mmCIF file with all atom_site columns, C-alpha atoms and ligand atoms in Angstrom:
data_model
loop_
_atom_site.group_PDB
_atom_site.id
_atom_site.type_symbol
_atom_site.label_atom_id
_atom_site.label_alt_id
_atom_site.label_comp_id
_atom_site.label_asym_id
_atom_site.label_entity_id
_atom_site.label_seq_id
_atom_site.pdbx_PDB_ins_code
_atom_site.Cartn_x
_atom_site.Cartn_y
_atom_site.Cartn_z
_atom_site.occupancy
_atom_site.B_iso_or_equiv
_atom_site.pdbx_formal_charge
_atom_site.auth_seq_id
_atom_site.auth_comp_id
_atom_site.auth_asym_id
_atom_site.auth_atom_id
_atom_site.pdbx_PDB_model_num
ATOM   1   C  CA  . MET A 1 1   ? -5.341  22.798  -9.588  1.00 0.00 ? 3   MET A CA  1
ATOM   2   C  CA  . THR A 1 2   ? -2.310  25.043  -10.062 1.00 0.00 ? 4   THR A CA  1
ATOM   3   C  CA  . ASP A 1 3   ? -1.860  27.420  -12.987 1.00 0.00 ? 5   ASP A CA  1
ATOM   4   C  CA  . LYS A 1 4   ? 1.897   26.853  -12.798 1.00 0.00 ? 6   LYS A CA  1
ATOM   5   C  CA  . ILE A 1 5   ? 1.587   23.765  -15.017 1.00 0.00 ? 7   ILE A CA  1
ATOM   6   C  CA  . LYS A 1 6   ? 0.738   23.680  -18.743 1.00 0.00 ? 8   LYS A CA  1
ATOM   7   C  CA  . ILE A 1 7   ? 0.537   20.198  -20.228 1.00 0.00 ? 9   ILE A CA  1
ATOM   8   C  CA  . GLN A 1 8   ? 2.030   20.131  -23.740 1.00 0.00 ? 10  GLN A CA  1
ATOM   9   C  CA  . SER A 1 9   ? 1.466   16.462  -24.544 1.00 0.00 ? 11  SER A CA  1
ATOM   10  C  CA  . SER A 1 10  ? 0.743   13.097  -22.969 1.00 0.00 ? 12  SER A CA  1
ATOM   11  C  CA  . THR A 1 11  ? 1.810   9.910   -24.756 1.00 0.00 ? 13  THR A CA  1
ATOM   12  C  CA  . ILE A 1 12  ? 0.612   6.473   -23.688 1.00 0.00 ? 14  ILE A CA  1
ATOM   13  C  CA  . LEU A 1 13  ? 3.639   4.162   -23.413 1.00 0.00 ? 15  LEU A CA  1
ATOM   14  C  CA  . SER A 1 14  ? 1.628   1.275   -21.971 1.00 0.00 ? 16  SER A CA  1
ATOM   15  C  CA  . ASP A 1 15  ? -2.070  0.773   -21.302 1.00 0.00 ? 17  ASP A CA  1
ATOM   16  C  CA  . ASN A 1 16  ? -2.489  -2.646  -19.779 1.00 0.00 ? 18  ASN A CA  1
ATOM   17  C  CA  . TRP A 1 17  ? -2.818  -3.482  -16.053 1.00 0.00 ? 19  TRP A CA  1
ATOM   18  C  CA  . GLY A 1 18  ? -1.873  0.106   -15.263 1.00 0.00 ? 20  GLY A CA  1
ATOM   19  C  CA  . LYS A 1 19  ? -1.341  3.112   -17.515 1.00 0.00 ? 21  LYS A CA  1
ATOM   20  C  CA  . LEU A 1 20  ? 2.131   4.478   -18.174 1.00 0.00 ? 22  LEU A CA  1
ATOM   21  C  CA  . ASN A 1 21  ? 2.189   7.921   -19.780 1.00 0.00 ? 23  ASN A CA  1
ATOM   22  C  CA  . LYS A 1 22  ? 5.051   10.125  -20.917 1.00 0.00 ? 24  LYS A CA  1
ATOM   23  C  CA  . VAL A 1 23  ? 4.043   13.698  -20.151 1.00 0.00 ? 25  VAL A CA  1
ATOM   24  C  CA  . LYS A 1 24  ? 5.649   16.859  -21.507 1.00 0.00 ? 26  LYS A CA  1
ATOM   25  C  CA  . TYR A 1 25  ? 4.711   19.998  -19.587 1.00 0.00 ? 27  TYR A CA  1
ATOM   26  C  CA  . ASP A 1 26  ? 5.768   23.562  -18.885 1.00 0.00 ? 28  ASP A CA  1
ATOM   27  C  CA  . TYR A 1 27  ? 6.441   24.358  -15.246 1.00 0.00 ? 29  TYR A CA  1
ATOM   28  C  CA  . GLN A 1 28  ? 6.602   27.911  -13.904 1.00 0.00 ? 30  GLN A CA  1
ATOM   29  C  CA  . LEU A 1 29  ? 9.499   28.650  -11.552 1.00 0.00 ? 31  LEU A CA  1
ATOM   30  C  CA  . LYS A 1 30  ? 9.351   31.043  -8.572  1.00 0.00 ? 32  LYS A CA  1
ATOM   31  C  CA  . ASP A 1 31  ? 10.862  33.866  -10.661 1.00 0.00 ? 33  ASP A CA  1
ATOM   32  C  CA  . GLY A 1 32  ? 8.007   33.562  -13.180 1.00 0.00 ? 34  GLY A CA  1
ATOM   33  C  CA  . SER A 1 33  ? 10.048  31.932  -15.945 1.00 0.00 ? 35  SER A CA  1
ATOM   34  C  CA  . TRP A 1 34  ? 8.988   28.638  -17.558 1.00 0.00 ? 36  TRP A CA  1
ATOM   35  C  CA  . GLN A 1 35  ? 10.850  25.329  -17.949 1.00 0.00 ? 37  GLN A CA  1
ATOM   36  C  CA  . THR A 1 36  ? 9.842   22.371  -20.095 1.00 0.00 ? 38  THR A CA  1
ATOM   37  C  CA  . HIS A 1 37  ? 9.916   18.994  -18.284 1.00 0.00 ? 39  HIS A CA  1
ATOM   38  C  CA  . GLU A 1 38  ? 9.305   15.408  -19.383 1.00 0.00 ? 40  GLU A CA  1
ATOM   39  C  CA  . ARG A 1 39  ? 8.210   12.789  -16.827 1.00 0.00 ? 41  ARG A CA  1
ATOM   40  C  CA  . GLU A 1 40  ? 6.831   9.252   -16.977 1.00 0.00 ? 42  GLU A CA  1
ATOM   41  C  CA  . VAL A 1 41  ? 3.729   8.744   -14.813 1.00 0.00 ? 43  VAL A CA  1
ATOM   42  C  CA  . TYR A 1 42  ? 2.444   5.293   -13.841 1.00 0.00 ? 44  TYR A CA  1
ATOM   43  C  CA  . ASP A 1 43  ? -1.232  5.092   -12.828 1.00 0.00 ? 45  ASP A CA  1
ATOM   44  C  CA  . ARG A 1 44  ? -2.375  1.805   -11.327 1.00 0.00 ? 46  ARG A CA  1
ATOM   45  C  CA  . GLY A 1 45  ? -5.059  3.305   -9.109  1.00 0.00 ? 47  GLY A CA  1
ATOM   46  C  CA  . ASN A 1 46  ? -5.135  3.901   -5.382  1.00 0.00 ? 48  ASN A CA  1
ATOM   47  C  CA  . GLY A 1 47  ? -4.868  1.429   -2.512  1.00 0.00 ? 49  GLY A CA  1
ATOM   48  C  CA  . ALA A 1 48  ? -5.572  0.797   1.148   1.00 0.00 ? 50  ALA A CA  1
ATOM   49  C  CA  . VAL A 1 49  ? -3.577  -0.932  3.877   1.00 0.00 ? 51  VAL A CA  1
ATOM   50  C  CA  . ILE A 1 50  ? -4.402  -1.961  7.437   1.00 0.00 ? 52  ILE A CA  1
ATOM   51  C  CA  . LEU A 1 51  ? -2.571  -3.079  10.565  1.00 0.00 ? 53  LEU A CA  1
ATOM   52  C  CA  . LEU A 1 52  ? -4.585  -5.542  12.654  1.00 0.00 ? 54  LEU A CA  1
ATOM   53  C  CA  . TYR A 1 53  ? -3.531  -5.534  16.296  1.00 0.00 ? 55  TYR A CA  1
ATOM   54  C  CA  . ASN A 1 54  ? -4.568  -7.303  19.487  1.00 0.00 ? 56  ASN A CA  1
ATOM   55  C  CA  . LYS A 1 55  ? -3.882  -5.388  22.714  1.00 0.00 ? 57  LYS A CA  1
ATOM   56  C  CA  . VAL A 1 56  ? -4.411  -8.377  25.026  1.00 0.00 ? 58  VAL A CA  1
ATOM   57  C  CA  . GLN A 1 57  ? -2.013  -10.684 23.209  1.00 0.00 ? 59  GLN A CA  1
ATOM   58  C  CA  . ASP A 1 58  ? 0.364   -7.927  22.013  1.00 0.00 ? 60  ASP A CA  1
ATOM   59  C  CA  . THR A 1 59  ? 0.216   -9.365  18.513  1.00 0.00 ? 61  THR A CA  1
ATOM   60  C  CA  . VAL A 1 60  ? -0.275  -8.142  14.960  1.00 0.00 ? 62  VAL A CA  1
ATOM   61  C  CA  . ILE A 1 61  ? -1.523  -9.846  11.799  1.00 0.00 ? 63  ILE A CA  1
ATOM   62  C  CA  . LEU A 1 62  ? 0.709   -9.599  8.742   1.00 0.00 ? 64  LEU A CA  1
ATOM   63  C  CA  . THR A 1 63  ? 0.777   -11.389 5.405   1.00 0.00 ? 65  THR A CA  1
ATOM   64  C  CA  . LYS A 1 64  ? 3.503   -13.038 3.365   1.00 0.00 ? 66  LYS A CA  1
ATOM   65  C  CA  . GLN A 1 65  ? 3.422   -13.272 -0.425  1.00 0.00 ? 67  GLN A CA  1
ATOM   66  C  CA  . PHE A 1 66  ? 5.580   -13.329 -3.543  1.00 0.00 ? 68  PHE A CA  1
ATOM   67  C  CA  . ARG A 1 67  ? 6.244   -9.873  -5.042  1.00 0.00 ? 69  ARG A CA  1
ATOM   68  C  CA  . LEU A 1 68  ? 7.874   -10.147 -8.453  1.00 0.00 ? 70  LEU A CA  1
ATOM   69  C  CA  . PRO A 1 69  ? 9.293   -6.580  -8.630  1.00 0.00 ? 71  PRO A CA  1
ATOM   70  C  CA  . THR A 1 70  ? 11.290  -7.158  -5.428  1.00 0.00 ? 72  THR A CA  1
ATOM   71  C  CA  . TRP A 1 71  ? 12.717  -10.399 -6.864  1.00 0.00 ? 73  TRP A CA  1
ATOM   72  C  CA  . PHE A 1 72  ? 14.078  -8.333  -9.768  1.00 0.00 ? 74  PHE A CA  1
ATOM   73  C  CA  . ASN A 1 73  ? 15.781  -6.014  -7.305  1.00 0.00 ? 75  ASN A CA  1
ATOM   74  C  CA  . GLY A 1 74  ? 17.728  -7.983  -4.710  1.00 0.00 ? 76  GLY A CA  1
ATOM   75  C  CA  . ASN A 1 75  ? 15.046  -9.942  -2.821  1.00 0.00 ? 77  ASN A CA  1
ATOM   76  C  CA  . ALA A 1 76  ? 16.377  -13.482 -3.330  1.00 0.00 ? 78  ALA A CA  1
ATOM   77  C  CA  . ASP A 1 77  ? 13.119  -15.442 -2.875  1.00 0.00 ? 79  ASP A CA  1
ATOM   78  C  CA  . GLY A 1 78  ? 10.781  -12.550 -3.731  1.00 0.00 ? 80  GLY A CA  1
ATOM   79  C  CA  . MET A 1 79  ? 8.746   -13.071 -0.535  1.00 0.00 ? 81  MET A CA  1
ATOM   80  C  CA  . MET A 1 80  ? 7.505   -9.971  1.308   1.00 0.00 ? 82  MET A CA  1
ATOM   81  C  CA  . ILE A 1 81  ? 6.005   -9.634  4.785   1.00 0.00 ? 83  ILE A CA  1
ATOM   82  C  CA  . GLU A 1 82  ? 3.353   -6.913  4.584   1.00 0.00 ? 84  GLU A CA  1
ATOM   83  C  CA  . ALA A 1 83  ? 0.345   -5.495  6.339   1.00 0.00 ? 85  ALA A CA  1
ATOM   84  C  CA  . CYS A 1 84  ? -2.852  -6.570  4.589   1.00 0.00 ? 86  CYS A CA  1
ATOM   85  C  CA  . ALA A 1 85  ? -3.435  -4.299  1.583   1.00 0.00 ? 87  ALA A CA  1
ATOM   86  C  CA  . GLY A 1 86  ? -5.315  -4.052  -1.644  1.00 0.00 ? 88  GLY A CA  1
ATOM   87  C  CA  . LEU A 1 87  ? -6.074  -1.918  -4.626  1.00 0.00 ? 89  LEU A CA  1
ATOM   88  C  CA  . LEU A 1 88  ? -9.263  0.139   -4.496  1.00 0.00 ? 90  LEU A CA  1
ATOM   89  C  CA  . ASP A 1 89  ? -12.140 -0.641  -6.770  1.00 0.00 ? 91  ASP A CA  1
ATOM   90  C  CA  . GLU A 1 90  ? -15.247 1.512   -7.048  1.00 0.00 ? 92  GLU A CA  1
ATOM   91  C  CA  . ARG A 1 91  ? -15.885 1.223   -3.281  1.00 0.00 ? 93  ARG A CA  1
ATOM   92  C  CA  . ASP A 1 92  ? -14.563 3.713   -0.735  1.00 0.00 ? 94  ASP A CA  1
ATOM   93  C  CA  . PRO A 1 93  ? -11.249 2.972   0.986   1.00 0.00 ? 95  PRO A CA  1
ATOM   94  C  CA  . GLU A 1 94  ? -12.865 1.752   4.235   1.00 0.00 ? 96  GLU A CA  1
ATOM   95  C  CA  . ASP A 1 95  ? -15.206 -0.694  2.487   1.00 0.00 ? 97  ASP A CA  1
ATOM   96  C  CA  . CYS A 1 96  ? -12.311 -1.906  0.385   1.00 0.00 ? 98  CYS A CA  1
ATOM   97  C  CA  . ILE A 1 97  ? -9.986  -2.558  3.280   1.00 0.00 ? 99  ILE A CA  1
ATOM   98  C  CA  . ARG A 1 98  ? -12.715 -4.456  5.158   1.00 0.00 ? 100 ARG A CA  1
ATOM   99  C  CA  . ARG A 1 99  ? -13.267 -6.708  2.144   1.00 0.00 ? 101 ARG A CA  1
ATOM   100 C  CA  . GLU A 1 100 ? -9.530  -7.075  1.529   1.00 0.00 ? 102 GLU A CA  1
ATOM   101 C  CA  . THR A 1 101 ? -8.975  -8.039  5.175   1.00 0.00 ? 103 THR A CA  1
ATOM   102 C  CA  . GLU A 1 102 ? -11.570 -10.802 4.893   1.00 0.00 ? 104 GLU A CA  1
ATOM   103 C  CA  . GLU A 1 103 ? -10.096 -12.091 1.645   1.00 0.00 ? 105 GLU A CA  1
ATOM   104 C  CA  . GLU A 1 104 ? -6.450  -11.990 2.690   1.00 0.00 ? 106 GLU A CA  1
ATOM   105 C  CA  . THR A 1 105 ? -6.562  -12.722 6.446   1.00 0.00 ? 107 THR A CA  1
ATOM   106 C  CA  . GLY A 1 106 ? -9.999  -14.252 7.121   1.00 0.00 ? 108 GLY A CA  1
ATOM   107 C  CA  . TYR A 1 107 ? -10.908 -11.669 9.799   1.00 0.00 ? 109 TYR A CA  1
ATOM   108 C  CA  . THR A 1 108 ? -14.234 -9.792  9.715   1.00 0.00 ? 110 THR A CA  1
ATOM   109 C  CA  . LEU A 1 109 ? -13.557 -6.469  11.425  1.00 0.00 ? 111 LEU A CA  1
ATOM   110 C  CA  . SER A 1 110 ? -15.802 -4.273  13.539  1.00 0.00 ? 112 SER A CA  1
ATOM   111 C  CA  . ASP A 1 111 ? -14.309 -0.765  13.934  1.00 0.00 ? 113 ASP A CA  1
ATOM   112 C  CA  . VAL A 1 112 ? -11.559 0.454   11.626  1.00 0.00 ? 114 VAL A CA  1
ATOM   113 C  CA  . CYS A 1 113 ? -9.702  3.743   12.056  1.00 0.00 ? 115 CYS A CA  1
ATOM   114 C  CA  . LYS A 1 114 ? -8.174  5.728   9.192   1.00 0.00 ? 116 LYS A CA  1
ATOM   115 C  CA  . VAL A 1 115 ? -4.833  7.189   10.258  1.00 0.00 ? 117 VAL A CA  1
ATOM   116 C  CA  . MET A 1 116 ? -3.278  8.798   7.157   1.00 0.00 ? 118 MET A CA  1
ATOM   117 C  CA  . GLU A 1 117 ? -3.182  9.183   3.357   1.00 0.00 ? 119 GLU A CA  1
ATOM   118 C  CA  . VAL A 1 118 ? 0.205   8.860   1.667   1.00 0.00 ? 120 VAL A CA  1
ATOM   119 C  CA  . TYR A 1 119 ? 1.679   9.247   -1.826  1.00 0.00 ? 121 TYR A CA  1
ATOM   120 C  CA  . MET A 1 120 ? 3.964   6.220   -1.798  1.00 0.00 ? 122 MET A CA  1
ATOM   121 C  CA  . SER A 1 121 ? 6.211   7.080   -4.741  1.00 0.00 ? 123 SER A CA  1
ATOM   122 C  CA  . PRO A 1 122 ? 5.401   10.646  -5.811  1.00 0.00 ? 124 PRO A CA  1
ATOM   123 C  CA  . GLY A 1 123 ? 8.119   11.001  -8.439  1.00 0.00 ? 125 GLY A CA  1
ATOM   124 C  CA  . SER A 1 124 ? 6.645   8.371   -10.733 1.00 0.00 ? 126 SER A CA  1
ATOM   125 C  CA  . VAL A 1 125 ? 3.496   6.685   -9.398  1.00 0.00 ? 127 VAL A CA  1
ATOM   126 C  CA  . THR A 1 126 ? 0.111   8.419   -8.978  1.00 0.00 ? 128 THR A CA  1
ATOM   127 C  CA  . GLU A 1 127 ? -1.059  6.125   -6.164  1.00 0.00 ? 129 GLU A CA  1
ATOM   128 C  CA  . ILE A 1 128 ? -2.436  7.420   -2.862  1.00 0.00 ? 130 ILE A CA  1
ATOM   129 C  CA  . LEU A 1 129 ? -2.470  4.778   -0.161  1.00 0.00 ? 131 LEU A CA  1
ATOM   130 C  CA  . TYR A 1 130 ? -5.093  5.036   2.614   1.00 0.00 ? 132 TYR A CA  1
ATOM   131 C  CA  . PHE A 1 131 ? -3.738  3.755   5.948   1.00 0.00 ? 133 PHE A CA  1
ATOM   132 C  CA  . PHE A 1 132 ? -5.962  2.101   8.574   1.00 0.00 ? 134 PHE A CA  1
ATOM   133 C  CA  . VAL A 1 133 ? -5.578  0.330   11.922  1.00 0.00 ? 135 VAL A CA  1
ATOM   134 C  CA  . ALA A 1 134 ? -8.072  -2.002  13.619  1.00 0.00 ? 136 ALA A CA  1
ATOM   135 C  CA  . THR A 1 135 ? -8.203  -4.341  16.579  1.00 0.00 ? 137 THR A CA  1
ATOM   136 C  CA  . TYR A 1 136 ? -8.815  -8.035  15.951  1.00 0.00 ? 138 TYR A CA  1
ATOM   137 C  CA  . SER A 1 137 ? -9.573  -11.085 18.087  1.00 0.00 ? 139 SER A CA  1
ATOM   138 C  CA  . SER A 1 138 ? -9.869  -14.802 17.379  1.00 0.00 ? 140 SER A CA  1
ATOM   139 C  CA  . ALA A 1 139 ? -13.679 -14.403 17.567  1.00 0.00 ? 141 ALA A CA  1
ATOM   140 C  CA  . MET A 1 140 ? -13.508 -12.273 14.396  1.00 0.00 ? 142 MET A CA  1
ATOM   141 C  CA  . LYS A 1 141 ? -11.917 -15.067 12.372  1.00 0.00 ? 143 LYS A CA  1
ATOM   142 C  CA  . THR A 1 142 ? -14.635 -16.015 9.896   1.00 0.00 ? 144 THR A CA  1
ATOM   143 C  CA  . GLY A 1 143 ? -12.580 -17.494 7.071   1.00 0.00 ? 145 GLY A CA  1
ATOM   144 C  CA  . ILE A 1 144 ? -9.198  -18.917 6.209   1.00 0.00 ? 146 ILE A CA  1
ATOM   145 C  CA  . GLY A 1 145 ? -7.902  -15.902 4.289   1.00 0.00 ? 147 GLY A CA  1
ATOM   146 C  CA  . GLY A 1 146 ? -5.132  -16.470 1.781   1.00 0.00 ? 148 GLY A CA  1
ATOM   147 C  CA  . GLY A 1 147 ? -6.461  -14.212 -0.956  1.00 0.00 ? 149 GLY A CA  1
ATOM   148 C  CA  . LEU A 1 148 ? -8.540  -14.955 -4.015  1.00 0.00 ? 150 LEU A CA  1
ATOM   149 C  CA  . ASP A 1 149 ? -7.673  -18.083 -6.013  1.00 0.00 ? 151 ASP A CA  1
ATOM   150 C  CA  . ASN A 1 150 ? -8.657  -16.370 -9.255  1.00 0.00 ? 152 ASN A CA  1
ATOM   151 C  CA  . GLU A 1 151 ? -6.109  -13.617 -8.527  1.00 0.00 ? 153 GLU A CA  1
ATOM   152 C  CA  . GLN A 1 152 ? -3.379  -16.214 -7.796  1.00 0.00 ? 154 GLN A CA  1
ATOM   153 C  CA  . GLU A 1 153 ? -2.537  -14.457 -4.540  1.00 0.00 ? 155 GLU A CA  1
ATOM   154 C  CA  . ASN A 1 154 ? -1.307  -17.426 -2.372  1.00 0.00 ? 156 ASN A CA  1
ATOM   155 C  CA  . ILE A 1 155 ? -1.111  -15.307 0.760   1.00 0.00 ? 157 ILE A CA  1
ATOM   156 C  CA  . GLU A 1 156 ? 0.188   -16.738 4.040   1.00 0.00 ? 158 GLU A CA  1
ATOM   157 C  CA  . VAL A 1 157 ? -1.289  -15.166 7.207   1.00 0.00 ? 159 VAL A CA  1
ATOM   158 C  CA  . LEU A 1 158 ? 1.175   -14.474 10.046  1.00 0.00 ? 160 LEU A CA  1
ATOM   159 C  CA  . GLU A 1 159 ? 0.283   -13.677 13.670  1.00 0.00 ? 161 GLU A CA  1
ATOM   160 C  CA  . LEU A 1 160 ? 3.377   -12.200 15.329  1.00 0.00 ? 162 LEU A CA  1
ATOM   161 C  CA  . PRO A 1 161 ? 4.233   -10.651 18.704  1.00 0.00 ? 163 PRO A CA  1
ATOM   162 C  CA  . PHE A 1 162 ? 4.379   -6.882  18.107  1.00 0.00 ? 164 PHE A CA  1
ATOM   163 C  CA  . ASN A 1 163 ? 7.927   -6.678  19.504  1.00 0.00 ? 165 ASN A CA  1
ATOM   164 C  CA  . ASP A 1 164 ? 9.094   -9.412  17.132  1.00 0.00 ? 166 ASP A CA  1
ATOM   165 C  CA  . ALA A 1 165 ? 7.594   -7.505  14.183  1.00 0.00 ? 167 ALA A CA  1
ATOM   166 C  CA  . MET A 1 166 ? 9.412   -4.336  15.287  1.00 0.00 ? 168 MET A CA  1
ATOM   167 C  CA  . LYS A 1 167 ? 12.705  -6.281  15.492  1.00 0.00 ? 169 LYS A CA  1
ATOM   168 C  CA  . MET A 1 168 ? 12.096  -7.639  11.989  1.00 0.00 ? 170 MET A CA  1
ATOM   169 C  CA  . ILE A 1 169 ? 12.321  -4.066  10.657  1.00 0.00 ? 171 ILE A CA  1
ATOM   170 C  CA  . THR A 1 170 ? 15.819  -3.737  12.102  1.00 0.00 ? 172 THR A CA  1
ATOM   171 C  CA  . SER A 1 171 ? 16.866  -7.202  10.927  1.00 0.00 ? 173 SER A CA  1
ATOM   172 C  CA  . GLY A 1 172 ? 15.604  -6.488  7.392   1.00 0.00 ? 174 GLY A CA  1
ATOM   173 C  CA  . GLU A 1 173 ? 13.027  -9.303  7.420   1.00 0.00 ? 175 GLU A CA  1
ATOM   174 C  CA  . ILE A 1 174 ? 10.347  -6.614  7.015   1.00 0.00 ? 176 ILE A CA  1
ATOM   175 C  CA  . LYS A 1 175 ? 11.280  -4.305  4.149   1.00 0.00 ? 177 LYS A CA  1
ATOM   176 C  CA  . ASP A 1 176 ? 7.904   -3.013  2.984   1.00 0.00 ? 178 ASP A CA  1
ATOM   177 C  CA  . ALA A 1 177 ? 7.348   0.733   3.438   1.00 0.00 ? 179 ALA A CA  1
ATOM   178 C  CA  . LYS A 1 178 ? 3.616   0.693   4.246   1.00 0.00 ? 180 LYS A CA  1
ATOM   179 C  CA  . THR A 1 179 ? 4.154   -2.075  6.807   1.00 0.00 ? 181 THR A CA  1
ATOM   180 C  CA  . ILE A 1 180 ? 7.051   -0.294  8.512   1.00 0.00 ? 182 ILE A CA  1
ATOM   181 C  CA  . MET A 1 181 ? 5.005   2.928   8.626   1.00 0.00 ? 183 MET A CA  1
ATOM   182 C  CA  . LEU A 1 182 ? 2.055   1.200   10.290  1.00 0.00 ? 184 LEU A CA  1
ATOM   183 C  CA  . LEU A 1 183 ? 4.202   -0.688  12.828  1.00 0.00 ? 185 LEU A CA  1
ATOM   184 C  CA  . GLN A 1 184 ? 5.953   2.560   13.736  1.00 0.00 ? 186 GLN A CA  1
ATOM   185 C  CA  . TYR A 1 185 ? 2.568   4.322   13.913  1.00 0.00 ? 187 TYR A CA  1
ATOM   186 C  CA  . ALA A 1 186 ? 1.427   1.664   16.400  1.00 0.00 ? 188 ALA A CA  1
ATOM   187 C  CA  . LYS A 1 187 ? 4.579   2.161   18.466  1.00 0.00 ? 189 LYS A CA  1
ATOM   188 C  CA  . ILE A 1 188 ? 4.402   5.977   18.463  1.00 0.00 ? 190 ILE A CA  1
ATOM   189 C  CA  . HIS A 1 189 ? 0.711   6.008   19.370  1.00 0.00 ? 191 HIS A CA  1
ATOM   190 C  CA  . GLU A 1 190 ? 1.104   3.176   21.918  1.00 0.00 ? 192 GLU A CA  1
ATOM   191 C  CA  . LEU A 1 191 ? -1.668  1.101   20.328  1.00 0.00 ? 193 LEU A CA  1
ATOM   192 C  CA  . LEU A 1 192 ? -0.283  -1.995  22.059  1.00 0.00 ? 194 LEU A CA  1
HETATM 193 N  N1  . GDD B 2 .   ? -2.775  -9.763  -14.582 1.00 0.00 ? 225 GDD B N1  1
HETATM 194 C  C1  . GDD B 2 .   ? -2.180  -8.975  -13.742 1.00 0.00 ? 225 GDD B C1  1
HETATM 195 N  N2  . GDD B 2 .   ? -2.556  -9.043  -12.477 1.00 0.00 ? 225 GDD B N2  1
HETATM 196 C  C2  . GDD B 2 .   ? -1.952  -8.226  -11.601 1.00 0.00 ? 225 GDD B C2  1
HETATM 197 C  C3  . GDD B 2 .   ? -0.957  -7.313  -11.968 1.00 0.00 ? 225 GDD B C3  1
HETATM 198 N  N3  . GDD B 2 .   ? -0.570  -6.640  -10.868 1.00 0.00 ? 225 GDD B N3  1
HETATM 199 C  C4  . GDD B 2 .   ? -1.303  -7.120  -9.870  1.00 0.00 ? 225 GDD B C4  1
HETATM 200 N  N4  . GDD B 2 .   ? -2.140  -8.092  -10.301 1.00 0.00 ? 225 GDD B N4  1
HETATM 201 C  C5  . GDD B 2 .   ? -3.130  -8.870  -9.557  1.00 0.00 ? 225 GDD B C5  1
HETATM 202 O  O1  . GDD B 2 .   ? -3.897  -8.018  -8.772  1.00 0.00 ? 225 GDD B O1  1
HETATM 203 C  C6  . GDD B 2 .   ? -3.900  -8.457  -7.432  1.00 0.00 ? 225 GDD B C6  1
HETATM 204 C  C7  . GDD B 2 .   ? -3.984  -7.207  -6.577  1.00 0.00 ? 225 GDD B C7  1
HETATM 205 O  O2  . GDD B 2 .   ? -4.152  -7.601  -5.284  1.00 0.00 ? 225 GDD B O2  1
HETATM 206 P  P1  . GDD B 2 .   ? -4.548  -6.558  -4.165  1.00 0.00 ? 225 GDD B P1  1
HETATM 207 O  O3  . GDD B 2 .   ? -4.459  -7.293  -2.880  1.00 0.00 ? 225 GDD B O3  1
HETATM 208 O  O4  . GDD B 2 .   ? -5.812  -5.833  -4.531  1.00 0.00 ? 225 GDD B O4  1
HETATM 209 O  O5  . GDD B 2 .   ? -3.424  -5.452  -4.264  1.00 0.00 ? 225 GDD B O5  1
HETATM 210 P  P2  . GDD B 2 .   ? -1.953  -5.518  -3.729  1.00 0.00 ? 225 GDD B P2  1
HETATM 211 O  O6  . GDD B 2 .   ? -1.071  -6.011  -4.819  1.00 0.00 ? 225 GDD B O6  1
HETATM 212 O  O7  . GDD B 2 .   ? -1.873  -6.231  -2.419  1.00 0.00 ? 225 GDD B O7  1
HETATM 213 O  O8  . GDD B 2 .   ? -1.666  -3.984  -3.539  1.00 0.00 ? 225 GDD B O8  1
HETATM 214 C  C8  . GDD B 2 .   ? -1.361  -3.418  -2.295  1.00 0.00 ? 225 GDD B C8  1
HETATM 215 O  O9  . GDD B 2 .   ? -0.004  -3.389  -2.102  1.00 0.00 ? 225 GDD B O9  1
HETATM 216 C  C9  . GDD B 2 .   ? 0.675   -2.637  -3.094  1.00 0.00 ? 225 GDD B C9  1
HETATM 217 C  C10 . GDD B 2 .   ? 2.165   -2.800  -2.945  1.00 0.00 ? 225 GDD B C10 1
HETATM 218 O  O10 . GDD B 2 .   ? 2.610   -2.348  -1.687  1.00 0.00 ? 225 GDD B O10 1
HETATM 219 C  C11 . GDD B 2 .   ? 0.216   -1.209  -3.071  1.00 0.00 ? 225 GDD B C11 1
HETATM 220 O  O11 . GDD B 2 .   ? 0.835   -0.479  -4.092  1.00 0.00 ? 225 GDD B O11 1
HETATM 221 C  C12 . GDD B 2 .   ? -1.284  -1.163  -3.265  1.00 0.00 ? 225 GDD B C12 1
HETATM 222 O  O12 . GDD B 2 .   ? -1.777  0.145   -3.066  1.00 0.00 ? 225 GDD B O12 1
HETATM 223 C  C13 . GDD B 2 .   ? -1.939  -2.034  -2.267  1.00 0.00 ? 225 GDD B C13 1
HETATM 224 O  O13 . GDD B 2 .   ? -1.758  -1.496  -0.975  1.00 0.00 ? 225 GDD B O13 1
HETATM 225 C  C14 . GDD B 2 .   ? -2.598  -9.226  -7.289  1.00 0.00 ? 225 GDD B C14 1
HETATM 226 O  O14 . GDD B 2 .   ? -2.643  -10.184 -6.298  1.00 0.00 ? 225 GDD B O14 1
HETATM 227 C  C15 . GDD B 2 .   ? -2.472  -9.873  -8.649  1.00 0.00 ? 225 GDD B C15 1
HETATM 228 O  O15 . GDD B 2 .   ? -3.245  -11.051 -8.643  1.00 0.00 ? 225 GDD B O15 1
HETATM 229 C  C16 . GDD B 2 .   ? -0.553  -7.268  -13.335 1.00 0.00 ? 225 GDD B C16 1
HETATM 230 O  O16 . GDD B 2 .   ? 0.311   -6.502  -13.740 1.00 0.00 ? 225 GDD B O16 1
HETATM 231 N  N5  . GDD B 2 .   ? -1.220  -8.122  -14.172 1.00 0.00 ? 225 GDD B N5  1
HETATM 232 MG MG1 . MG  B 3 .   ? -3.125  -7.457  -1.346  1.00 0.00 ? 226 MG  B MG1 1
#
């Protein structure tokens, strides 16, 4: 914790699914002087995301689902193609992403590899996202996926050639940051 920050006040603007606070704080500059800032901070917890890849087939598993915030901001049908991801509960990120993968894609994984931790929107959202990769095969398919009915997820599971997925970044069909980061990670590290 830094001693360059002194919180003056924190006001809850919304406390529902996530918590939105307005925070007033003093921030010490390099020259030792202090400035007063006000920022809104949205806390909806942390998350985990995973790219499933198959070296033999050169394919990846992605998901497709409706994302309301994107529909409000230029995404005509609101559908997003994304790597499988979920919010963390009390379990650790690896346990969570294994469970999320089963729920959303129907695959039960063996080894998973954590590759990075990322603040996805550091100016306003507290979330850290834990990034994983894992190999999959048809033998690991133990369920139908699709997400939980009681969470109204309606997730479609896509199996795509890796090269097609990479081209979909350029074409704009894939516009989700975590998904682009994982596909590029796979390319840079020659996972497939
Ligand atoms: N009632 C209610 N339910 C919500 C709300 N927001 C989300 N939910 C429910 O909570 C579920 C969360 O599903 P997860 O699979 O656990 O999370 P995610 O939405 O896929 O989150 C992942 O992607 C996000 C966006 O990229 C990431 O921010 C997050 O860390 C994670 O990786 C959603 O499907 C939806 O049913 C809300 O405001 N109100
Ligand atoms: Mg999800």
